[in-house]
Amino acid sequence: MSPRVGRRGSRAGVGLAERIEALDRAAAVIAPVAPESEGKAVAAVLERIDRRRALSAEHTIIGVFGATGSGKSSLVNAVVGREVTRAAVRRPTTGHPVAAVVGETGADPLLDWLGVEDRHLLDGTGAALEQAALAVPSSRRARREDPGAPGIVLLDLPDMDSVEAANRAIVEHMTGMVDVLVWVTDPQKYADAVLHQEFVRPLAGHDAVTVLVLNQIDRIREDERRPVLASLEGIARADGLTSAPVLATSATTGDGVEELRERLVQVARSRGAIAERQRADVTAAATRLRTAADPAGMAAQSSARERAALTADLAVAARVEPVATAVGASYRHRAAGKVGWPPLRWMRRFRPDPLRRLGIGQERDANRLERTSLPEPDAATRARASGGVRRFADSASAGGSDPWRSAVRRAARSREEELPDALDQAVAEADLRARSGSWWWPVLDVLQWLAVLTWVVGLGWLAVNAGLAFLGMPPLPVPMLEDLPVPVPLPTALIVLGVAVGVLLAVLGTAIAAAVGAWHRRRARRILTDRVEDVGSGLVVAEVDAELERARAADADLALAAGTAR
Ligand SMILES: Nc1nc2c(ncn2[C@@H]2O[C@H](COP(=O)(O)OP(=O)(O)OP(=O)(O)O)[C@@H](O)[C@H]2O)c(=O)[nH]1
Ligand SMILES: [Mg+2]
């Protein structure tokens, strides 16, 4: 077992420290997205790894787990070579963890952390386990590479399927704390569902630091041992333990005990189990996070099409279309004041400027903020905005897992309250040229007044003649325009011409104003839409894209932590 432990450590492409850091980062990002219990469980794993790394790396903690009566305590005594823990017929016997310790230095803080009170230091006792740990490797090469006598904490634990809840709690806690897991079973109970379903299978990822022991082998006939061992091995493989060794022992006769002891000492000597266990923990935690809230599957950022759809929805909420229409109408309104037929211009006073009516293009308020007095958005308009935000979040997170899709939706709505004001200000502060005129207004204006002058002269002429006639005085000469089909007096012609040209100019001006007004409307719509897009970018898109980026980073970190990153 130990050579495998050592080799695997060096073969893994990404260093353990790097994988732990990646898990730490991924956990920080995923915890708020995943169910609380999952985040807590992974935080606990990281905390444990952290604490373990601060404690003695010289000691390997080996936990002996199994059902009551399988012979855990007897086996620990046999491996140690003296009685450190009580074995008995009474069930259950062991109620608290008992530690046999080789290597005093650094052991106490480790045992304090484990919460083990009952400690038996083997240093200087000459116990078989101490001797095995101190033994110098026989081959010269092994001696050269030997890092020296290892420290060992061998833990006898209460039964895992105990009727005592406290015992079960201790065992569950310890499965997470030890560096090496030794599962002890016996010929009667080796196929027991509880052992496999509740304990071995969930820890199958810890294959590399697991040993399976079939104890009480003396209780079965010699010719039955091989098939029973093969059967246990088959179950172990089905549990997912693809390479954990399966040993046969008898604590009573001592069969297989030395082999078990040697394997455990070898593991401790390689000093690879701590890292191997942590590697398995990190992989399991990464898998757990992925199961709880898989950050994979979503796009790296929202698409241009999705952003355009959001802008369209927000534009409805910001009332871009009515404001743009008012901009066009306002232009026509103001143009009418300059190019309309002068005798009728006064009538437009009764119709206020449509833009003014919306409060656009006015003074700033006390906070130096321009505000529109657009009517409060109705329910349908508000629904369009929040529906747009939701649709945007949903399509941007398509393909993601449910927890992440909810997280993206939360991110999209995180600044929803700021939206109405921001949209209103975007409209209020847009440069819509609400007061500007056009160069052709004065041109038509002058022409209009010339036309007015023309008919006023004609009218005046006729009026003077009428006055003179009334007074019995000779009238002014009235030239006749003889070239026309019907001869017309010049003043009359001036009146007809002046009125006709005036009306024609008014019609022409209205037509030009309509065309230019339409251009202003389109321009206003474009400007307002751009501003609405900016608001959407800042308050919605940025939040969603940041969440998508977090998911992408977490996905990469999980792959790194699980050792599956390319
Ligand atoms: N025949 C036989 N009996 C054994 C063997 N190992 C243990 N026993 C006996 O089985 C009984 C239970 O042994 P323990 O070592 O106390 O078992 P345990 O797993 O520690 O039990 P708990 O502490 O209750 O969980 C004792 O009477 C032992 O003598 C073995 O290999 N062969
Ligand atoms: Mg016991």
mmCIF file of N, CA and C and ligand atoms in Angstrom, residues 66-75 86-95 156-160 184 215-219 249-253, ligand 1:
data_model
loop_
_atom_site.group_PDB
_atom_site.id
_atom_site.type_symbol
_atom_site.label_atom_id
_atom_site.label_comp_id
_atom_site.label_asym_id
_atom_site.label_seq_id
_atom_site.Cartn_x
_atom_site.Cartn_y
_atom_site.Cartn_z
ATOM 1 N N GLY A 66 -15.106 -0.474 12.512
ATOM 2 C CA GLY A 66 -15.807 -1.730 12.238
ATOM 3 C C GLY A 66 -16.973 -1.927 13.185
ATOM 4 N N ALA A 67 -17.724 -2.996 12.936
ATOM 5 C CA ALA A 67 -18.891 -3.305 13.751
ATOM 6 C C ALA A 67 -18.443 -3.816 15.118
ATOM 7 N N THR A 68 -19.397 -3.780 16.036
ATOM 8 C CA THR A 68 -19.049 -4.239 17.379
ATOM 9 C C THR A 68 -18.753 -5.748 17.364
ATOM 10 N N GLY A 69 -17.709 -6.116 18.113
ATOM 11 C CA GLY A 69 -17.380 -7.541 18.208
ATOM 12 C C GLY A 69 -16.567 -8.078 17.049
ATOM 13 N N SER A 70 -16.255 -7.213 16.068
ATOM 14 C CA SER A 70 -15.459 -7.711 14.937
ATOM 15 C C SER A 70 -14.014 -7.958 15.376
ATOM 16 N N GLY A 71 -13.650 -7.380 16.519
ATOM 17 C CA GLY A 71 -12.310 -7.614 17.049
ATOM 18 C C GLY A 71 -11.358 -6.457 16.846
ATOM 19 N N LYS A 72 -11.892 -5.241 16.804
ATOM 20 C CA LYS A 72 -11.035 -4.069 16.588
ATOM 21 C C LYS A 72 -10.025 -3.919 17.722
ATOM 22 N N SER A 73 -10.547 -3.964 18.960
ATOM 23 C CA SER A 73 -9.658 -3.758 20.098
ATOM 24 C C SER A 73 -8.636 -4.888 20.175
ATOM 25 N N SER A 74 -9.106 -6.125 19.947
ATOM 26 C CA SER A 74 -8.187 -7.269 19.990
ATOM 27 C C SER A 74 -7.105 -7.106 18.931
ATOM 28 N N LEU A 75 -7.526 -6.614 17.761
ATOM 29 C CA LEU A 75 -6.575 -6.466 16.659
ATOM 30 C C LEU A 75 -5.564 -5.352 16.943
ATOM 31 N N ARG A 86 -9.091 -2.364 25.922
ATOM 32 C CA ARG A 86 -9.783 -3.523 26.441
ATOM 33 C C ARG A 86 -10.627 -4.206 25.379
ATOM 34 N N ALA A 87 -10.410 -5.493 25.242
ATOM 35 C CA ALA A 87 -11.253 -6.299 24.355
ATOM 36 C C ALA A 87 -12.091 -7.189 25.248
ATOM 37 N N ALA A 88 -13.344 -7.372 24.918
ATOM 38 C CA ALA A 88 -14.187 -8.184 25.790
ATOM 39 C C ALA A 88 -15.360 -8.770 25.038
ATOM 40 N N VAL A 89 -16.001 -9.700 25.729
ATOM 41 C CA VAL A 89 -17.171 -10.339 25.129
ATOM 42 C C VAL A 89 -18.380 -9.398 25.232
ATOM 43 N N ARG A 90 -18.365 -8.571 26.322
ATOM 44 C CA ARG A 90 -19.478 -7.644 26.537
ATOM 45 C C ARG A 90 -19.601 -6.676 25.345
ATOM 46 N N ARG A 91 -20.839 -6.387 24.920
ATOM 47 C CA ARG A 91 -21.009 -5.523 23.753
ATOM 48 C C ARG A 91 -21.766 -4.268 24.120
ATOM 49 N N PRO A 92 -21.545 -3.098 23.568
ATOM 50 C CA PRO A 92 -20.252 -2.819 22.961
ATOM 51 C C PRO A 92 -19.220 -2.549 24.037
ATOM 52 N N THR A 93 -17.982 -2.801 23.733
ATOM 53 C CA THR A 93 -16.938 -2.673 24.740
ATOM 54 C C THR A 93 -16.298 -1.295 24.723
ATOM 55 N N THR A 94 -15.782 -0.920 23.578
ATOM 56 C CA THR A 94 -15.035 0.340 23.496
ATOM 57 C C THR A 94 -16.020 1.508 23.340
ATOM 58 N N GLY A 95 -15.932 2.456 24.268
ATOM 59 C CA GLY A 95 -16.861 3.587 24.236
ATOM 60 C C GLY A 95 -16.184 4.900 23.924
ATOM 61 N N ASP A 156 -7.924 2.851 18.349
ATOM 62 C CA ASP A 156 -9.009 1.876 18.504
ATOM 63 C C ASP A 156 -10.275 2.691 18.729
ATOM 64 N N LEU A 157 -11.308 2.392 17.944
ATOM 65 C CA LEU A 157 -12.503 3.236 17.996
ATOM 66 C C LEU A 157 -13.731 2.442 18.401
ATOM 67 N N PRO A 158 -14.763 3.152 18.866
ATOM 68 C CA PRO A 158 -16.021 2.460 19.191
ATOM 69 C C PRO A 158 -16.622 1.840 17.918
ATOM 70 N N ASP A 159 -17.648 1.041 18.103
ATOM 71 C CA ASP A 159 -18.269 0.381 16.944
ATOM 72 C C ASP A 159 -19.077 1.370 16.118
ATOM 73 N N MET A 160 -19.014 1.193 14.803
ATOM 74 C CA MET A 160 -19.640 2.171 13.912
ATOM 75 C C MET A 160 -21.148 2.013 13.809
ATOM 76 N N VAL A 184 -12.464 -3.109 9.796
ATOM 77 C CA VAL A 184 -12.361 -4.479 10.305
ATOM 78 C C VAL A 184 -13.739 -5.127 10.251
ATOM 79 N N ASN A 215 -11.139 -10.090 9.978
ATOM 80 C CA ASN A 215 -10.584 -10.640 11.235
ATOM 81 C C ASN A 215 -11.336 -11.920 11.595
ATOM 82 N N GLN A 216 -10.836 -12.551 12.649
ATOM 83 C CA GLN A 216 -11.437 -13.811 13.137
ATOM 84 C C GLN A 216 -11.403 -14.887 12.049
ATOM 85 N N ILE A 217 -10.347 -14.839 11.264
ATOM 86 C CA ILE A 217 -10.219 -15.797 10.171
ATOM 87 C C ILE A 217 -10.088 -17.225 10.731
ATOM 88 N N ASP A 218 -9.661 -17.301 12.032
ATOM 89 C CA ASP A 218 -9.520 -18.633 12.651
ATOM 90 C C ASP A 218 -10.865 -19.321 12.851
ATOM 91 N N ARG A 219 -11.942 -18.526 12.745
ATOM 92 C CA ARG A 219 -13.266 -19.104 12.977
ATOM 93 C C ARG A 219 -13.783 -19.872 11.768
ATOM 94 N N THR A 249 -6.921 -11.687 8.993
ATOM 95 C CA THR A 249 -6.150 -11.753 10.252
ATOM 96 C C THR A 249 -6.927 -12.559 11.291
ATOM 97 N N SER A 250 -6.189 -12.955 12.301
ATOM 98 C CA SER A 250 -6.827 -13.480 13.507
ATOM 99 C C SER A 250 -6.109 -12.870 14.693
ATOM 100 N N ALA A 251 -6.857 -12.054 15.434
ATOM 101 C CA ALA A 251 -6.253 -11.423 16.614
ATOM 102 C C ALA A 251 -5.941 -12.486 17.657
ATOM 103 N N THR A 252 -6.676 -13.578 17.624
ATOM 104 C CA THR A 252 -6.486 -14.633 18.609
ATOM 105 C C THR A 252 -5.235 -15.468 18.308
ATOM 106 N N THR A 253 -5.136 -15.963 17.080
ATOM 107 C CA THR A 253 -3.983 -16.804 16.764
ATOM 108 C C THR A 253 -2.789 -16.006 16.274
HETATM 109 N N1 LIG B 1 -11.889 -16.314 17.558
HETATM 110 C C1 LIG B 1 -11.593 -15.051 17.522
HETATM 111 N N2 LIG B 1 -12.121 -14.224 18.418
HETATM 112 C C2 LIG B 1 -11.775 -12.943 18.381
HETATM 113 C C3 LIG B 1 -10.878 -12.448 17.427
HETATM 114 N N3 LIG B 1 -10.742 -11.108 17.630
HETATM 115 C C4 LIG B 1 -11.524 -10.816 18.691
HETATM 116 N N4 LIG B 1 -12.143 -11.892 19.139
HETATM 117 C C5 LIG B 1 -13.076 -11.929 20.250
HETATM 118 O O1 LIG B 1 -14.224 -11.171 19.911
HETATM 119 C C6 LIG B 1 -14.705 -10.497 21.061
HETATM 120 C C7 LIG B 1 -14.816 -9.043 20.780
HETATM 121 O O2 LIG B 1 -13.548 -8.492 20.569
HETATM 122 P P1 LIG B 1 -13.237 -6.974 20.719
HETATM 123 O O3 LIG B 1 -11.804 -6.794 20.297
HETATM 124 O O4 LIG B 1 -13.630 -6.457 22.023
HETATM 125 O O5 LIG B 1 -14.156 -6.408 19.623
HETATM 126 P P2 LIG B 1 -14.378 -4.907 19.244
HETATM 127 O O6 LIG B 1 -14.518 -4.843 17.781
HETATM 128 O O7 LIG B 1 -13.344 -4.050 19.821
HETATM 129 O O8 LIG B 1 -15.778 -4.589 19.893
HETATM 130 P P3 LIG B 1 -16.362 -3.158 20.355
HETATM 131 O O9 LIG B 1 -15.334 -2.497 21.146
HETATM 132 O O10 LIG B 1 -17.569 -3.496 21.137
HETATM 133 O O11 LIG B 1 -16.693 -2.440 19.119
HETATM 134 C C8 LIG B 1 -13.743 -10.775 22.172
HETATM 135 O O12 LIG B 1 -14.281 -11.769 22.991
HETATM 136 C C9 LIG B 1 -12.514 -11.266 21.472
HETATM 137 O O13 LIG B 1 -11.792 -12.203 22.245
HETATM 138 C C10 LIG B 1 -10.328 -13.366 16.466
HETATM 139 O O14 LIG B 1 -9.565 -13.025 15.581
HETATM 140 N N5 LIG B 1 -10.706 -14.656 16.573
#
